[in-house]
XYZ file of C-alpha atoms in Angstrom:
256
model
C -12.148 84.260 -57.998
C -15.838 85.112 -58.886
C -17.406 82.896 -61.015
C -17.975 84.514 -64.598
C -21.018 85.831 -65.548
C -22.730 86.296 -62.206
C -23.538 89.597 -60.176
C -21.946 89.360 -56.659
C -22.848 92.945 -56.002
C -20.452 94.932 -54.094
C -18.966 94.686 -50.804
C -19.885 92.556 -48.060
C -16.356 90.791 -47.250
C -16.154 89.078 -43.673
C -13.091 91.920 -42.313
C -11.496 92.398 -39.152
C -8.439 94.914 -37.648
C -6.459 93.274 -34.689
C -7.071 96.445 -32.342
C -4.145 98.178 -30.972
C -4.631 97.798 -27.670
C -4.290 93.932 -28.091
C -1.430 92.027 -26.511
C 0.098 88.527 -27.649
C 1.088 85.678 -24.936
C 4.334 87.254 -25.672
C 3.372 90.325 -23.920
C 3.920 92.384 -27.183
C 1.169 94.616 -29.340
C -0.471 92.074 -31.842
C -3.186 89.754 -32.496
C -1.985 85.697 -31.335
C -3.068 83.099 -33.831
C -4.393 80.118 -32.292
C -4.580 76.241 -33.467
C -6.473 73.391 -32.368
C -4.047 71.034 -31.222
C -5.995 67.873 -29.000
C -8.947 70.044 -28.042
C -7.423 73.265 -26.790
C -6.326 75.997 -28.345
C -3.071 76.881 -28.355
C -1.426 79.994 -29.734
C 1.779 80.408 -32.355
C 3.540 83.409 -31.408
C 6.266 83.566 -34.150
C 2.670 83.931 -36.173
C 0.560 86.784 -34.187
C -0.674 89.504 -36.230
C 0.482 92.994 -35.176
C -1.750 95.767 -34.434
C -3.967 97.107 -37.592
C -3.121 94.406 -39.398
C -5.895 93.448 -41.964
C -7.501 90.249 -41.255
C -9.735 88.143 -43.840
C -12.387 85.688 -42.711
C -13.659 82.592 -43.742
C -16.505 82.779 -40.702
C -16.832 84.021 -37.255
C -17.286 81.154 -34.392
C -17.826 80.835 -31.044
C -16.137 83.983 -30.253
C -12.964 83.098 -32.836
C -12.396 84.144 -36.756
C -11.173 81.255 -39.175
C -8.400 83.105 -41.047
C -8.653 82.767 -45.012
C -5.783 80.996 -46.244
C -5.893 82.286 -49.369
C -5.446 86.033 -48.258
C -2.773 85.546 -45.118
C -1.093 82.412 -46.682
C -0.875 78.657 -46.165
C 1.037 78.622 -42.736
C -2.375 80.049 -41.186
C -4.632 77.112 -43.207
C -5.689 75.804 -40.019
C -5.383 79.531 -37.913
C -7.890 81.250 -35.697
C -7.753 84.851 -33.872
C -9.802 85.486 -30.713
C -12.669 88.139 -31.583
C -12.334 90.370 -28.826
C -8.693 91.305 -30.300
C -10.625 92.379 -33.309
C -12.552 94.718 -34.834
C -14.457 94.653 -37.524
C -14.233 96.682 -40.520
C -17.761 95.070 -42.576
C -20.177 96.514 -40.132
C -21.108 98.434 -43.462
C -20.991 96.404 -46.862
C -20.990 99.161 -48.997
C -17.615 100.022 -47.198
C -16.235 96.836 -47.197
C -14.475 95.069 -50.708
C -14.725 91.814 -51.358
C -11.775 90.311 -51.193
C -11.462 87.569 -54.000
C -9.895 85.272 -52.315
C -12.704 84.478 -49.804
C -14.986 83.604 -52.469
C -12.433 81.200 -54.173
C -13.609 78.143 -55.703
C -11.694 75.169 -54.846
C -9.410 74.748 -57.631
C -9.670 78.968 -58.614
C -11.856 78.040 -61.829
C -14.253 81.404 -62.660
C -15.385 79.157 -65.891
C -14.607 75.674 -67.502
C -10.596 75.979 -69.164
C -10.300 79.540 -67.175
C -8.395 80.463 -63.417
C -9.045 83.075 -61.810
C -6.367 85.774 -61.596
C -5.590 85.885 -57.451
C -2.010 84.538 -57.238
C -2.804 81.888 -54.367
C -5.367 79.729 -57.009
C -4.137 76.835 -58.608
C -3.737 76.720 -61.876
C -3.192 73.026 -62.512
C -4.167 71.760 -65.982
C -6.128 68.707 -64.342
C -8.419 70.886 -62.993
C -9.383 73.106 -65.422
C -12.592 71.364 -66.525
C -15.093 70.660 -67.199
C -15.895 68.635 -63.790
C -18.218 66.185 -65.776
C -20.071 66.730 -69.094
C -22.592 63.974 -68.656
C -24.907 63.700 -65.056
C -25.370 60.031 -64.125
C -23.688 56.889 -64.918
C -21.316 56.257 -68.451
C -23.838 55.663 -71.194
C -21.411 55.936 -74.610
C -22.902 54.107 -77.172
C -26.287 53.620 -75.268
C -29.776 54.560 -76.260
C -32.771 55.479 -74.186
C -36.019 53.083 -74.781
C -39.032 55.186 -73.282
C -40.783 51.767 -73.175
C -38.442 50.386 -70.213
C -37.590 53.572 -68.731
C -34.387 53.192 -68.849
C -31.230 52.824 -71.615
C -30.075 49.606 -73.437
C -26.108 49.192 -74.209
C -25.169 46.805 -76.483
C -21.864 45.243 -75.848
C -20.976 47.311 -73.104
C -19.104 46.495 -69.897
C -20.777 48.079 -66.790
C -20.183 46.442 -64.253
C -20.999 47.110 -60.557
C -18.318 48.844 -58.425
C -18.942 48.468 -54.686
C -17.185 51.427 -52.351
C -17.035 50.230 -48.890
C -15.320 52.168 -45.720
C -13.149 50.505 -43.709
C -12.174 52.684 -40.932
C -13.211 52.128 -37.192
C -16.049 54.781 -37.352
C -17.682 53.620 -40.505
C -21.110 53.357 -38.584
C -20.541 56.650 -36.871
C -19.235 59.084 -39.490
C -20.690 59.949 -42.765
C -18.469 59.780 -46.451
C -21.818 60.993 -48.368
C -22.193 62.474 -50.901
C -20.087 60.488 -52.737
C -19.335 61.090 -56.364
C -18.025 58.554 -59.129
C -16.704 60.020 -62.312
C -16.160 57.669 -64.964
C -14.236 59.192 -68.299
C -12.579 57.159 -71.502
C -9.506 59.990 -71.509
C -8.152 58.637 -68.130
C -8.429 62.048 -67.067
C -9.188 62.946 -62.899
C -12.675 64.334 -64.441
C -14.633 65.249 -67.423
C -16.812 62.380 -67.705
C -20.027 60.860 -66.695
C -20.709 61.637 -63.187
C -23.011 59.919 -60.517
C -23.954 61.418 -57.313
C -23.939 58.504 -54.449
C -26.105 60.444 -51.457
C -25.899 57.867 -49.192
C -26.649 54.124 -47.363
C -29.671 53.773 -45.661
C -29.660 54.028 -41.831
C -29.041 50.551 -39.970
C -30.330 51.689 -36.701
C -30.317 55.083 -35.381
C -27.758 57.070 -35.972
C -25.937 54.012 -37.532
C -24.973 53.963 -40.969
C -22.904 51.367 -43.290
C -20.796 53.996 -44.772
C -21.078 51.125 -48.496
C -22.044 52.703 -51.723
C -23.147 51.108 -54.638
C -21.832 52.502 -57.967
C -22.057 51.377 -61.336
C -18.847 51.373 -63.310
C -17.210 50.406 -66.495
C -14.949 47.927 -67.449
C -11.924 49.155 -69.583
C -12.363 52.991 -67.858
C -10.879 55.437 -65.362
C -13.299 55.948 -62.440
C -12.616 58.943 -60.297
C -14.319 58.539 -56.509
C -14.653 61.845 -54.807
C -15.417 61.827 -51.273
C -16.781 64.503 -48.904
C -14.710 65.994 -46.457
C -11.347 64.044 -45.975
C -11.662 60.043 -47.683
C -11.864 57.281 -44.982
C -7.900 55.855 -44.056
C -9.193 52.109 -44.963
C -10.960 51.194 -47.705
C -12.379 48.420 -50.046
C -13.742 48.302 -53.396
C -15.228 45.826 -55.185
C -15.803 44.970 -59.205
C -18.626 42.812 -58.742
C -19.942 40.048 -61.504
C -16.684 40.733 -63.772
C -14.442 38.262 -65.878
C -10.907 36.881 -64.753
C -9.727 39.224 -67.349
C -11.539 42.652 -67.302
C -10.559 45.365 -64.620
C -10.826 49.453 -64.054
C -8.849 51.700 -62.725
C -9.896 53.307 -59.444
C -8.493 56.915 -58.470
C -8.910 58.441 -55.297
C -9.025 61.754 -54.561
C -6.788 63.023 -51.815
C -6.906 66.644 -51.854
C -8.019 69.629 -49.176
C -11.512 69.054 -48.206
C -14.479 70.631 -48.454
């Protein structure tokens, strides 16, 4: 769906027909739809597009089109079509509408509490907003003293909340930006939200994929990782009492 209140313009979609002169593997009319399965491509023919068949685009490359999963359906998340059994129907913008599902926001939100109206978007309550209502770290009851630069939070509980990577590529591969949501409603966001961009390279090209947040006693801290999270991890609640804890949540969901 298109965000509310901003002017898209019109046209401009990323369209394609599979051309009728196009054969399958199967050796009938169609378009095959191909999937990366241990570095080669390898076509689904119980999936192939037939001829004229409408064809929405997330990009064009290397010669294949990522299908949009929101338009042709879920089966076809991970689906590609060779270009050359294509042709394409946005040459001209002005001809071409903009399909709303290729300019879907993650969860389908066009505004905070509000979904978007193309039957593929979710429409889950826990992510309705608002993301976060506060940039930074979880400062309830602080105040700001221009003096030190900085706030002062009597009888709070932050405490340090070390993220560290686990996995076998942790020097290799890179988690950043990570974000750290921290709410008092134990809701999956809403809160205070802080931005992690990233650990300081090692050597080059190395990286120790270990961020540094600050967190809150008492509080539900929501850890958002880009791309797909790492398979091992570790956190740590550093300089805290035998009796104090957090709650970590981890968000699993498609990636970005």
């Amino acid at each position: 769906p298109f965000p509310a209140g901003v002017d898209h313009g019109a046209g401009g979609g990323l369209e394609y027909a599979c051309l009728n002169q196009s054969v399958t593997v199967a050796g009938v009319p169609g378009c095959d739809v191909f999937f990366m399965d241990a570095g080669d491509w390898v076509p689904q023919p119980n999936l192939a597009l037939g001829p004229g068949h409408r064809i929405v685009a997330i990009r064009e490359d290397g010669g294949m089109i990522r299908l949009d999963p929101l338009h042709h359906g879920w089966a076809l998340a991970r689906g590609w079509v060779k270009r050359v059994d294509c042709n394409s129907s946005s040459q001209d913008p002005a001809l071409t509408e903009q399909p709303e599902s290729q300019h879907a926001r993650r969860y389908g939100r066009v505004k905070v509490g509000q979904f978007g109206t193309h039957p593929n978007t979710s429409r889950l309550d826990a992510t309705a907003g608002p993301v976060y209502t506060v940039p930074g770290i979880w400062r309830e009851g602080c105040t700001f003293v221009s003096d030190w630069s900085a706030y002062r939070c009597p009888n709070a509980k932050h405490r340090p909340l070390v993220i560290e990577v686990m996995d076998f590529n942790h020097m290799d591969r890179r988690w950043a930006p990570v974000t750290v949501e921290v709410n008092d409603k134990w809701a999956p966001q809403g809160g205070a939200m802080n931005v992690l961009t990233g650990p300081a390279m090692m050597l080059p090209g190395k990286r120790l994929q270990t961020f540094h947040a600050l967190g809150h006693a008492g509080l539900r801290h929501n850890i958002y990782f880009s791309a797909d999270p790492p398979k091992h991890l570790r956190l740590h609640m550093l300089n805290a009492g035998s009796d104090e804890g957090m709650v970590v949540c981890i968000y699993y969901g498609v990636p970005n």
